[in-house]
């Protein structure tokens, strides 16, 4: 039964068995015209399966879908688009080298005369949609030159030119700054005000409470509860998702203070302008060091320099007291460095390969039949993959599952797991829990602490400052420089934000030992 009168989109009793798992179990929900509707749940709860069904990517085993009260069968993405259903995924499906206007109009009929596309009409249609979402850059530039936030605007504009009656957004603020997120919130509200329904899928529960009139919680493919915003709270939602309030890990890795342990990595005035202007810090053995900063502060760019993905133009590094200047990522790996990148799908995984392939890719030499015979042992490879899968609690538990088909949290465990059997001295994790549910986050934090307890130096980079509260120390970057060092435990989000917004000018370009 629908609990939203005159539902724009409604699903009744949807069931689906997918990848050997009962992914949906009789799911009911309805979204009213102009409603912002929240959808939450742990990784693997069924959110992605539901969205894929609505998008026509996969077909349900049972149940029905209604659009404007009429039953429909969605046989593919083109039919979903024709019905007014539009989908903006976390990994934006834009063509990087195409311009904004080409991406906005891609796949739509073009006005033509004598077989020649009418460029002016094309531009005017795209410009109207671009103006609605506040695009203020030229539509003729390739989208690969724009920021993540600007690419999101292009994706939303593409939905508008298709006159979408419903737009589903998957983790829309995962890569956005606070200011960019607020801009997106305004666009979402404007869409709803104009009568477009929005399904808002996120692990950031505060956004659900701020934006959505109602929210449905999925767990193990079934609806746990659907509640109004008035009846919801963060605590209520967390209990519905995982059954208990997750515990934020405290910094208690070793009994000694960081400064009393050996220095694993020393970084001195590392530079690659304009993003990195002179970064200096020390990482101690067994320490979890957090790196905080606003978008554009140089966090990810610093990680790439540490891992040899980009070359430095100044400064120096030492690893275990020896000069460290990696000429490539493979050189960094040989010295004991490992990186879990910000974009796991495009930078950390072979999506079309299996879980086992991805877990073993960093250790092929150890999986040979013998040192003299450069052939990989299938039995040894499978045994190693199964051991890592078991130790990390990866699901599905088979090493033969394509990693593309896994949930975000399990994909992230695979990206981390591929380094576990190597002699890693320094592990850098850039946004380790982006797009990961609250239950999987706690598990990933446990793994991070265990890696440090085993003697590694661990660097955690995150735009979600709550995630850094369990670090032994937190350094704060602004405009490519370290502007503060916060000792843990006792670090607060307020202390981090204060340093983020202070910036180099207000700290005289000298790192400040700040009190939390």
GROMACS .gro file of N, CA and C in nm, residues 261-416:
model
  468
  261UNK      N    1   5.842   0.663   2.001
  261UNK     CA    2   5.860   0.551   1.911
  261UNK      C    3   5.954   0.591   1.797
  262UNK      N    4   6.009   0.493   1.724
  262UNK     CA    5   6.094   0.525   1.609
  262UNK      C    6   6.016   0.600   1.501
  263UNK      N    7   6.083   0.692   1.434
  263UNK     CA    8   6.023   0.763   1.321
  263UNK      C    9   6.030   0.672   1.198
  264UNK      N   10   5.914   0.644   1.140
  264UNK     CA   11   5.908   0.565   1.018
  264UNK      C   12   5.928   0.654   0.896
  265UNK      N   13   5.856   0.767   0.894
  265UNK     CA   14   5.860   0.856   0.778
  265UNK      C   15   5.881   1.000   0.825
  266UNK      N   16   5.978   1.067   0.765
  266UNK     CA   17   6.001   1.209   0.793
  266UNK      C   18   5.987   1.286   0.662
  267UNK      N   19   5.897   1.383   0.660
  267UNK     CA   20   5.870   1.464   0.541
  267UNK      C   21   5.909   1.608   0.572
  268UNK      N   22   5.991   1.668   0.485
  268UNK     CA   23   6.042   1.802   0.511
  268UNK      C   24   6.018   1.892   0.389
  269UNK      N   25   5.933   1.992   0.408
  269UNK     CA   26   5.906   2.095   0.307
  269UNK      C   27   5.878   2.036   0.169
  270UNK      N   28   5.792   1.938   0.165
  270UNK     CA   29   5.755   1.874   0.038
  270UNK      C   30   5.674   1.972  -0.046
  271UNK      N   31   5.711   1.984  -0.174
  271UNK     CA   32   5.647   2.085  -0.259
  271UNK      C   33   5.612   2.029  -0.396
  272UNK      N   34   5.495   2.066  -0.442
  272UNK     CA   35   5.453   2.053  -0.582
  272UNK      C   36   5.343   2.155  -0.605
  273UNK      N   37   5.381   2.283  -0.630
  273UNK     CA   38   5.281   2.390  -0.647
  273UNK      C   39   5.190   2.359  -0.766
  274UNK      N   40   5.064   2.409  -0.761
  274UNK     CA   41   5.014   2.498  -0.655
  274UNK      C   42   4.953   2.425  -0.537
  275UNK      N   43   4.930   2.292  -0.549
  275UNK     CA   44   4.854   2.220  -0.446
  275UNK      C   45   4.934   2.199  -0.318
  276UNK      N   46   5.064   2.167  -0.330
  276UNK     CA   47   5.148   2.138  -0.214
  276UNK      C   48   5.260   2.241  -0.209
  277UNK      N   49   5.258   2.323  -0.102
  277UNK     CA   50   5.346   2.440  -0.097
  277UNK      C   51   5.458   2.428   0.006
  278UNK      N   52   5.467   2.316   0.075
  278UNK     CA   53   5.570   2.301   0.177
  278UNK      C   54   5.517   2.224   0.298
  279UNK      N   55   5.497   2.094   0.281
  279UNK     CA   56   5.438   2.009   0.385
  279UNK      C   57   5.549   1.938   0.463
  280UNK      N   58   5.543   1.948   0.595
  280UNK     CA   59   5.641   1.881   0.682
  280UNK      C   60   5.569   1.810   0.795
  281UNK      N   61   5.610   1.685   0.823
  281UNK     CA   62   5.556   1.613   0.938
  281UNK      C   63   5.639   1.488   0.961
  282UNK      N   64   5.617   1.423   1.075
  282UNK     CA   65   5.679   1.294   1.106
  282UNK      C   66   5.570   1.193   1.135
  283UNK      N   67   5.594   1.069   1.093
  283UNK     CA   68   5.504   0.958   1.121
  283UNK      C   69   5.582   0.855   1.200
  284UNK      N   70   5.527   0.815   1.316
  284UNK     CA   71   5.597   0.724   1.405
  284UNK      C   72   5.547   0.580   1.388
  285UNK      N   73   5.630   0.488   1.424
  285UNK     CA   74   5.595   0.346   1.417
  285UNK      C   75   5.474   0.319   1.507
  286UNK      N   76   5.377   0.246   1.454
  286UNK     CA   77   5.258   0.212   1.532
  286UNK      C   78   5.161   0.326   1.551
  287UNK      N   79   5.179   0.435   1.475
  287UNK     CA   80   5.092   0.553   1.490
  287UNK      C   81   4.989   0.558   1.379
  288UNK      N   82   4.868   0.605   1.415
  288UNK     CA   83   4.767   0.642   1.316
  288UNK      C   84   4.764   0.794   1.313
  289UNK      N   85   4.812   0.851   1.203
  289UNK     CA   86   4.821   0.996   1.187
  289UNK      C   87   4.712   1.042   1.093
  290UNK      N   88   4.629   1.133   1.139
  290UNK     CA   89   4.523   1.188   1.055
  290UNK      C   90   4.570   1.312   0.982
  291UNK      N   91   4.524   1.328   0.859
  291UNK     CA   92   4.548   1.452   0.783
  291UNK      C   93   4.413   1.511   0.746
  292UNK      N   94   4.389   1.633   0.795
  292UNK     CA   95   4.262   1.702   0.773
  292UNK      C   96   4.285   1.826   0.688
  293UNK      N   97   4.177   1.876   0.633
  293UNK     CA   98   4.184   1.997   0.553
  293UNK      C   99   4.060   2.009   0.467
  294UNK      N  100   4.030   2.130   0.426
  294UNK     CA  101   3.916   2.150   0.339
  294UNK      C  102   3.953   2.110   0.197
  295UNK      N  103   3.852   2.102   0.109
  295UNK     CA  104   3.879   2.072  -0.031
  295UNK      C  105   3.974   2.178  -0.087
  296UNK      N  106   4.079   2.133  -0.155
  296UNK     CA  107   4.177   2.225  -0.209
  296UNK      C  108   4.294   2.252  -0.117
  297UNK      N  109   4.297   2.184  -0.002
  297UNK     CA  110   4.405   2.207   0.096
  297UNK      C  111   4.533   2.133   0.060
  298UNK      N  112   4.524   2.036  -0.033
  298UNK     CA  113   4.642   1.960  -0.073
  298UNK      C  114   4.653   1.823  -0.011
  299UNK      N  115   4.544   1.772   0.050
  299UNK     CA  116   4.549   1.642   0.117
  299UNK      C  117   4.581   1.529   0.021
  300UNK      N  118   4.496   1.511  -0.082
  300UNK     CA  119   4.516   1.399  -0.174
  300UNK      C  120   4.642   1.418  -0.257
  301UNK      N  121   4.675   1.541  -0.290
  301UNK     CA  122   4.796   1.568  -0.367
  301UNK      C  123   4.921   1.528  -0.287
  302UNK      N  124   4.917   1.551  -0.156
  302UNK     CA  125   5.028   1.508  -0.070
  302UNK      C  126   5.040   1.356  -0.070
  303UNK      N  127   4.926   1.286  -0.064
  303UNK     CA  128   4.928   1.140  -0.067
  303UNK      C  129   4.991   1.088  -0.196
  304UNK      N  130   4.961   1.151  -0.307
  304UNK     CA  131   5.017   1.109  -0.436
  304UNK      C  132   5.169   1.130  -0.440
  305UNK      N  133   5.217   1.237  -0.376
  305UNK     CA  134   5.361   1.259  -0.370
  305UNK      C  135   5.429   1.152  -0.285
  306UNK      N  136   5.368   1.118  -0.172
  306UNK     CA  137   5.425   1.015  -0.084
  306UNK      C  138   5.435   0.881  -0.156
  307UNK      N  139   5.339   0.853  -0.243
  307UNK     CA  140   5.332   0.723  -0.309
  307UNK      C  141   5.402   0.721  -0.445
  308UNK      N  142   5.463   0.833  -0.484
  308UNK     CA  143   5.535   0.836  -0.611
  308UNK      C  144   5.447   0.846  -0.733
  309UNK      N  145   5.317   0.874  -0.714
  309UNK     CA  146   5.228   0.889  -0.829
  309UNK      C  147   5.254   1.019  -0.902
  310UNK      N  148   5.300   1.121  -0.831
  310UNK     CA  149   5.343   1.249  -0.889
  310UNK      C  150   5.483   1.279  -0.839
  311UNK      N  151   5.558   1.354  -0.917
  311UNK     CA  152   5.693   1.391  -0.877
  311UNK      C  153   5.697   1.519  -0.797
  312UNK      N  154   5.787   1.528  -0.702
  312UNK     CA  155   5.803   1.650  -0.622
  312UNK      C  156   5.891   1.748  -0.698
  313UNK      N  157   5.879   1.878  -0.660
  313UNK     CA  158   5.968   1.980  -0.715
  313UNK      C  159   6.054   2.042  -0.605
  314UNK      N  160   6.036   1.993  -0.483
  314UNK     CA  161   6.115   2.043  -0.373
  314UNK      C  162   6.088   1.967  -0.246
  315UNK      N  163   6.179   1.978  -0.149
  315UNK     CA  164   6.164   1.910  -0.023
  315UNK      C  165   6.230   1.773  -0.024
  316UNK      N  166   6.218   1.702   0.087
  316UNK     CA  167   6.281   1.571   0.099
  316UNK      C  168   6.200   1.480   0.189
  317UNK      N  169   6.227   1.349   0.179
  317UNK     CA  170   6.162   1.249   0.263
  317UNK      C  171   6.264   1.146   0.307
  318UNK      N  172   6.241   1.089   0.426
  318UNK     CA  173   6.322   0.978   0.477
  318UNK      C  174   6.229   0.867   0.522
  319UNK      N  175   6.262   0.744   0.485
  319UNK     CA  176   6.187   0.626   0.527
  319UNK      C  177   6.281   0.538   0.610
  320UNK      N  178   6.246   0.520   0.737
  320UNK     CA  179   6.331   0.445   0.830
  320UNK      C  180   6.474   0.500   0.829
  321UNK      N  181   6.485   0.633   0.825
  321UNK     CA  182   6.615   0.699   0.834
  321UNK      C  183   6.695   0.704   0.706
  322UNK      N  184   6.643   0.647   0.598
  322UNK     CA  185   6.712   0.647   0.470
  322UNK      C  186   6.640   0.738   0.371
  323UNK      N  187   6.714   0.806   0.281
  323UNK     CA  188   6.650   0.893   0.182
  323UNK      C  189   6.544   0.817   0.103
  324UNK      N  190   6.432   0.883   0.082
  324UNK     CA  191   6.320   0.821   0.011
  324UNK      C  192   6.269   0.920  -0.093
  325UNK      N  193   6.287   0.887  -0.220
  325UNK     CA  194   6.242   0.973  -0.330
  325UNK      C  195   6.192   0.884  -0.443
  326UNK      N  196   6.071   0.828  -0.430
  326UNK     CA  197   6.023   0.730  -0.528
  326UNK      C  198   6.004   0.792  -0.666
  327UNK      N  199   6.058   0.725  -0.766
  327UNK     CA  200   6.044   0.772  -0.904
  327UNK      C  201   5.914   0.723  -0.968
  328UNK      N  202   5.847   0.629  -0.902
  328UNK     CA  203   5.722   0.573  -0.954
  328UNK      C  204   5.649   0.505  -0.840
  329UNK      N  205   5.526   0.466  -0.865
  329UNK     CA  206   5.449   0.395  -0.763
  329UNK      C  207   5.510   0.258  -0.734
  330UNK      N  208   5.564   0.192  -0.837
  330UNK     CA  209   5.626   0.062  -0.814
  330UNK      C  210   5.750   0.075  -0.728
  331UNK      N  211   5.823   0.186  -0.744
  331UNK     CA  212   5.940   0.210  -0.659
  331UNK      C  213   5.897   0.231  -0.515
  332UNK      N  214   5.784   0.301  -0.495
  332UNK     CA  215   5.731   0.322  -0.360
  332UNK      C  216   5.690   0.190  -0.297
  333UNK      N  217   5.624   0.103  -0.374
  333UNK     CA  218   5.580  -0.026  -0.322
  333UNK      C  219   5.701  -0.111  -0.281
  334UNK      N  220   5.806  -0.107  -0.362
  334UNK     CA  221   5.926  -0.184  -0.327
  334UNK      C  222   5.989  -0.137  -0.196
  335UNK      N  223   5.973  -0.009  -0.162
  335UNK     CA  224   6.028   0.044  -0.038
  335UNK      C  225   5.934   0.023   0.082
  336UNK      N  226   5.816  -0.034   0.059
  336UNK     CA  227   5.725  -0.062   0.169
  336UNK      C  228   5.612   0.036   0.185
  337UNK      N  229   5.580   0.111   0.079
  337UNK     CA  230   5.467   0.205   0.082
  337UNK      C  231   5.344   0.140   0.021
  338UNK      N  232   5.227   0.177   0.069
  338UNK     CA  233   5.101   0.130   0.012
  338UNK      C  234   5.001   0.245   0.018
  339UNK      N  235   4.912   0.250  -0.082
  339UNK     CA  236   4.812   0.357  -0.089
  339UNK      C  237   4.675   0.299  -0.118
  340UNK      N  238   4.577   0.337  -0.036
  340UNK     CA  239   4.436   0.313  -0.066
  340UNK      C  240   4.382   0.445  -0.118
  341UNK      N  241   4.359   0.457  -0.251
  341UNK     CA  242   4.331   0.589  -0.310
  341UNK      C  243   4.191   0.640  -0.282
  342UNK      N  244   4.174   0.768  -0.309
  342UNK     CA  245   4.046   0.835  -0.286
  342UNK      C  246   3.935   0.774  -0.370
  343UNK      N  247   3.962   0.745  -0.495
  343UNK     CA  248   3.862   0.688  -0.585
  343UNK      C  249   3.891   0.539  -0.603
  344UNK      N  250   3.826   0.455  -0.521
  344UNK     CA  251   3.860   0.312  -0.522
  344UNK      C  252   3.826   0.247  -0.655
  345UNK      N  253   3.715   0.288  -0.718
  345UNK     CA  254   3.670   0.218  -0.838
  345UNK      C  255   3.759   0.249  -0.959
  346UNK      N  256   3.802   0.375  -0.973
  346UNK     CA  257   3.883   0.411  -1.090
  346UNK      C  258   4.032   0.398  -1.064
  347UNK      N  259   4.076   0.400  -0.937
  347UNK     CA  260   4.218   0.403  -0.907
  347UNK      C  261   4.268   0.284  -0.825
  348UNK      N  262   4.177   0.209  -0.762
  348UNK     CA  263   4.221   0.105  -0.671
  348UNK      C  264   4.179  -0.036  -0.706
  349UNK      N  265   4.094  -0.052  -0.808
  349UNK     CA  266   4.040  -0.185  -0.837
  349UNK      C  267   4.040  -0.213  -0.987
  350UNK      N  268   4.052  -0.342  -1.021
  350UNK     CA  269   4.021  -0.390  -1.155
  350UNK      C  270   3.877  -0.439  -1.149
  351UNK      N  271   3.784  -0.353  -1.188
  351UNK     CA  272   3.643  -0.380  -1.163
  351UNK      C  273   3.591  -0.505  -1.233
  352UNK      N  274   3.645  -0.535  -1.350
  352UNK     CA  275   3.595  -0.650  -1.425
  352UNK      C  276   3.663  -0.781  -1.386
  353UNK      N  277   3.757  -0.774  -1.290
  353UNK     CA  278   3.824  -0.893  -1.242
  353UNK      C  279   3.760  -0.940  -1.111
  354UNK      N  280   3.800  -1.058  -1.067
  354UNK     CA  281   3.741  -1.116  -0.947
  354UNK      C  282   3.803  -1.058  -0.820
  355UNK      N  283   3.738  -1.088  -0.708
  355UNK     CA  284   3.792  -1.049  -0.579
  355UNK      C  285   3.931  -1.108  -0.559
  356UNK      N  286   3.946  -1.236  -0.593
  356UNK     CA  287   4.075  -1.302  -0.577
  356UNK      C  288   4.185  -1.235  -0.658
  357UNK      N  289   4.155  -1.200  -0.783
  357UNK     CA  290   4.253  -1.133  -0.868
  357UNK      C  291   4.297  -1.002  -0.803
  358UNK      N  292   4.201  -0.922  -0.755
  358UNK     CA  293   4.234  -0.793  -0.695
  358UNK      C  294   4.315  -0.808  -0.567
  359UNK      N  295   4.284  -0.908  -0.486
  359UNK     CA  296   4.357  -0.928  -0.361
  359UNK      C  297   4.499  -0.975  -0.385
  360UNK      N  298   4.522  -1.046  -0.493
  360UNK     CA  299   4.654  -1.105  -0.517
  360UNK      C  300   4.744  -1.021  -0.607
  361UNK      N  301   4.691  -0.916  -0.668
  361UNK     CA  302   4.764  -0.843  -0.771
  361UNK      C  303   4.894  -0.781  -0.719
  362UNK      N  304   4.902  -0.750  -0.590
  362UNK     CA  305   5.023  -0.687  -0.536
  362UNK      C  306   5.130  -0.787  -0.493
  363UNK      N  307   5.099  -0.916  -0.501
  363UNK     CA  308   5.193  -1.016  -0.447
  363UNK      C  309   5.214  -1.133  -0.543
  364UNK      N  310   5.218  -1.105  -0.671
  364UNK     CA  311   5.224  -1.214  -0.769
  364UNK      C  312   5.354  -1.295  -0.757
  365UNK      N  313   5.463  -1.229  -0.726
  365UNK     CA  314   5.590  -1.301  -0.717
  365UNK      C  315   5.588  -1.407  -0.607
  366UNK      N  316   5.513  -1.378  -0.499
  366UNK     CA  317   5.505  -1.473  -0.389
  366UNK      C  318   5.412  -1.590  -0.420
  367UNK      N  319   5.338  -1.582  -0.530
  367UNK     CA  320   5.240  -1.685  -0.564
  367UNK      C  321   5.288  -1.774  -0.678
  368UNK      N  322   5.415  -1.761  -0.717
  368UNK     CA  323   5.468  -1.846  -0.822
  368UNK      C  324   5.483  -1.991  -0.773
  369UNK      N  325   5.486  -2.084  -0.869
  369UNK     CA  326   5.516  -2.224  -0.835
  369UNK      C  327   5.653  -2.233  -0.772
  370UNK      N  328   5.748  -2.155  -0.827
  370UNK     CA  329   5.883  -2.148  -0.771
  370UNK      C  330   5.946  -2.019  -0.818
  371UNK      N  331   6.055  -1.978  -0.753
  371UNK     CA  332   6.121  -1.855  -0.789
  371UNK      C  333   6.175  -1.859  -0.931
  372UNK      N  334   6.211  -1.975  -0.977
  372UNK     CA  335   6.268  -1.989  -1.110
  372UNK      C  336   6.162  -2.003  -1.219
  373UNK      N  337   6.038  -2.029  -1.179
  373UNK     CA  338   5.932  -2.054  -1.277
  373UNK      C  339   5.826  -1.944  -1.266
  374UNK      N  340   5.823  -1.848  -1.361
  374UNK     CA  341   5.733  -1.732  -1.349
  374UNK      C  342   5.588  -1.764  -1.385
  375UNK      N  343   5.533  -1.866  -1.322
  375UNK     CA  344   5.393  -1.903  -1.341
  375UNK      C  345   5.323  -1.901  -1.205
  376UNK      N  346   5.202  -1.846  -1.203
  376UNK     CA  347   5.128  -1.831  -1.079
  376UNK      C  348   5.056  -1.960  -1.044
  377UNK      N  349   5.063  -1.998  -0.918
  377UNK     CA  350   4.995  -2.118  -0.870
  377UNK      C  351   4.849  -2.085  -0.837
  378UNK      N  352   4.753  -2.141  -0.911
  378UNK     CA  353   4.611  -2.115  -0.881
  378UNK      C  354   4.574  -2.156  -0.739
  379UNK      N  355   4.624  -2.269  -0.693
  379UNK     CA  356   4.588  -2.316  -0.559
  379UNK      C  357   4.641  -2.221  -0.453
  380UNK      N  358   4.766  -2.178  -0.469
  380UNK     CA  359   4.825  -2.086  -0.372
  380UNK      C  360   4.752  -1.950  -0.375
  381UNK      N  361   4.716  -1.905  -0.495
  381UNK     CA  362   4.645  -1.778  -0.509
  381UNK      C  363   4.508  -1.783  -0.441
  382UNK      N  364   4.436  -1.892  -0.464
  382UNK     CA  365   4.303  -1.904  -0.405
  382UNK      C  366   4.311  -1.911  -0.252
  383UNK      N  367   4.407  -1.988  -0.202
  383UNK     CA  368   4.423  -2.003  -0.057
  383UNK      C  369   4.452  -1.867   0.007
  384UNK      N  370   4.540  -1.789  -0.055
  384UNK     CA  371   4.575  -1.657   0.000
  384UNK      C  372   4.453  -1.564  -0.002
  385UNK      N  373   4.379  -1.563  -0.113
  385UNK     CA  374   4.262  -1.477  -0.125
  385UNK      C  375   4.156  -1.513  -0.022
  386UNK      N  376   4.131  -1.644  -0.004
  386UNK     CA  377   4.031  -1.689   0.092
  386UNK      C  378   4.070  -1.647   0.234
  387UNK      N  379   4.198  -1.657   0.267
  387UNK     CA  380   4.245  -1.618   0.401
  387UNK      C  381   4.221  -1.469   0.426
  388UNK      N  382   4.249  -1.384   0.327
  388UNK     CA  383   4.227  -1.240   0.343
  388UNK      C  384   4.078  -1.209   0.352
  389UNK      N  385   3.999  -1.272   0.266
  389UNK     CA  386   3.854  -1.252   0.269
  389UNK      C  387   3.798  -1.286   0.406
  390UNK      N  388   3.843  -1.396   0.462
  390UNK     CA  389   3.795  -1.438   0.594
  390UNK      C  390   3.839  -1.341   0.703
  391UNK      N  391   3.964  -1.295   0.696
  391UNK     CA  392   4.015  -1.207   0.802
  391UNK      C  393   3.948  -1.072   0.800
  392UNK      N  394   3.902  -1.026   0.683
  392UNK     CA  395   3.839  -0.894   0.672
  392UNK      C  396   3.686  -0.902   0.673
  393UNK      N  397   3.631  -1.021   0.668
  393UNK     CA  398   3.486  -1.034   0.666
  393UNK      C  399   3.424  -0.983   0.537
  394UNK      N  400   3.491  -1.009   0.422
  394UNK     CA  401   3.441  -0.964   0.292
  394UNK      C  402   3.323  -1.051   0.250
  395UNK      N  403   3.218  -0.987   0.200
  395UNK     CA  404   3.104  -1.061   0.145
  395UNK      C  405   3.069  -1.006   0.007
  396UNK      N  406   3.032  -1.095  -0.086
  396UNK     CA  407   3.030  -1.240  -0.076
  396UNK      C  408   3.170  -1.296  -0.049
  397UNK      N  409   3.175  -1.415   0.011
  397UNK     CA  410   3.301  -1.470   0.059
  397UNK      C  411   3.378  -1.549  -0.046
  398UNK      N  412   3.324  -1.561  -0.166
  398UNK     CA  413   3.392  -1.634  -0.272
  398UNK      C  414   3.494  -1.545  -0.341
  399UNK      N  415   3.615  -1.594  -0.367
  399UNK     CA  416   3.714  -1.515  -0.442
  399UNK      C  417   3.682  -1.506  -0.589
  400UNK      N  418   3.577  -1.574  -0.635
  400UNK     CA  419   3.542  -1.576  -0.777
  400UNK      C  420   3.439  -1.471  -0.815
  401UNK      N  421   3.391  -1.392  -0.718
  401UNK     CA  422   3.289  -1.291  -0.746
  401UNK      C  423   3.354  -1.170  -0.815
  402UNK      N  424   3.296  -1.117  -0.924
  402UNK     CA  425   3.349  -0.994  -0.984
  402UNK      C  426   3.341  -0.879  -0.884
  403UNK      N  427   3.450  -0.807  -0.867
  403UNK     CA  428   3.453  -0.703  -0.765
  403UNK      C  429   3.357  -0.590  -0.798
  404UNK      N  430   3.323  -0.573  -0.926
  404UNK     CA  431   3.228  -0.469  -0.966
  404UNK      C  432   3.092  -0.490  -0.900
  405UNK      N  433   3.057  -0.616  -0.875
  405UNK     CA  434   2.924  -0.648  -0.823
  405UNK      C  435   2.914  -0.633  -0.672
  406UNK      N  436   3.025  -0.600  -0.605
  406UNK     CA  437   3.023  -0.593  -0.459
  406UNK      C  438   2.977  -0.455  -0.411
  407UNK      N  439   2.932  -0.449  -0.287
  407UNK     CA  440   2.894  -0.321  -0.226
  407UNK      C  441   3.019  -0.235  -0.204
  408UNK      N  442   2.997  -0.105  -0.182
  408UNK     CA  443   3.109  -0.014  -0.164
  408UNK      C  444   3.197  -0.050  -0.046
  409UNK      N  445   3.135  -0.092   0.065
  409UNK     CA  446   3.214  -0.126   0.183
  409UNK      C  447   3.302  -0.248   0.159
  410UNK      N  448   3.249  -0.346   0.088
  410UNK     CA  449   3.328  -0.466   0.061
  410UNK      C  450   3.435  -0.439  -0.044
  411UNK      N  451   3.407  -0.352  -0.140
  411UNK     CA  452   3.511  -0.311  -0.235
  411UNK      C  453   3.626  -0.244  -0.161
  412UNK      N  454   3.592  -0.161  -0.062
  412UNK     CA  455   3.697  -0.091   0.012
  412UNK      C  456   3.783  -0.190   0.091
  413UNK      N  457   3.721  -0.293   0.146
  413UNK     CA  458   3.798  -0.395   0.218
  413UNK      C  459   3.893  -0.467   0.123
  414UNK      N  460   3.851  -0.487  -0.002
  414UNK     CA  461   3.938  -0.552  -0.100
  414UNK      C  462   4.057  -0.463  -0.132
  415UNK      N  463   4.032  -0.331  -0.149
  415UNK     CA  464   4.142  -0.238  -0.178
  415UNK      C  465   4.245  -0.240  -0.065
  416UNK      N  466   4.197  -0.246   0.060
  416UNK     CA  467   4.288  -0.253   0.174
  416UNK      C  468   4.354  -0.391   0.183
   0.00000   0.00000   0.00000
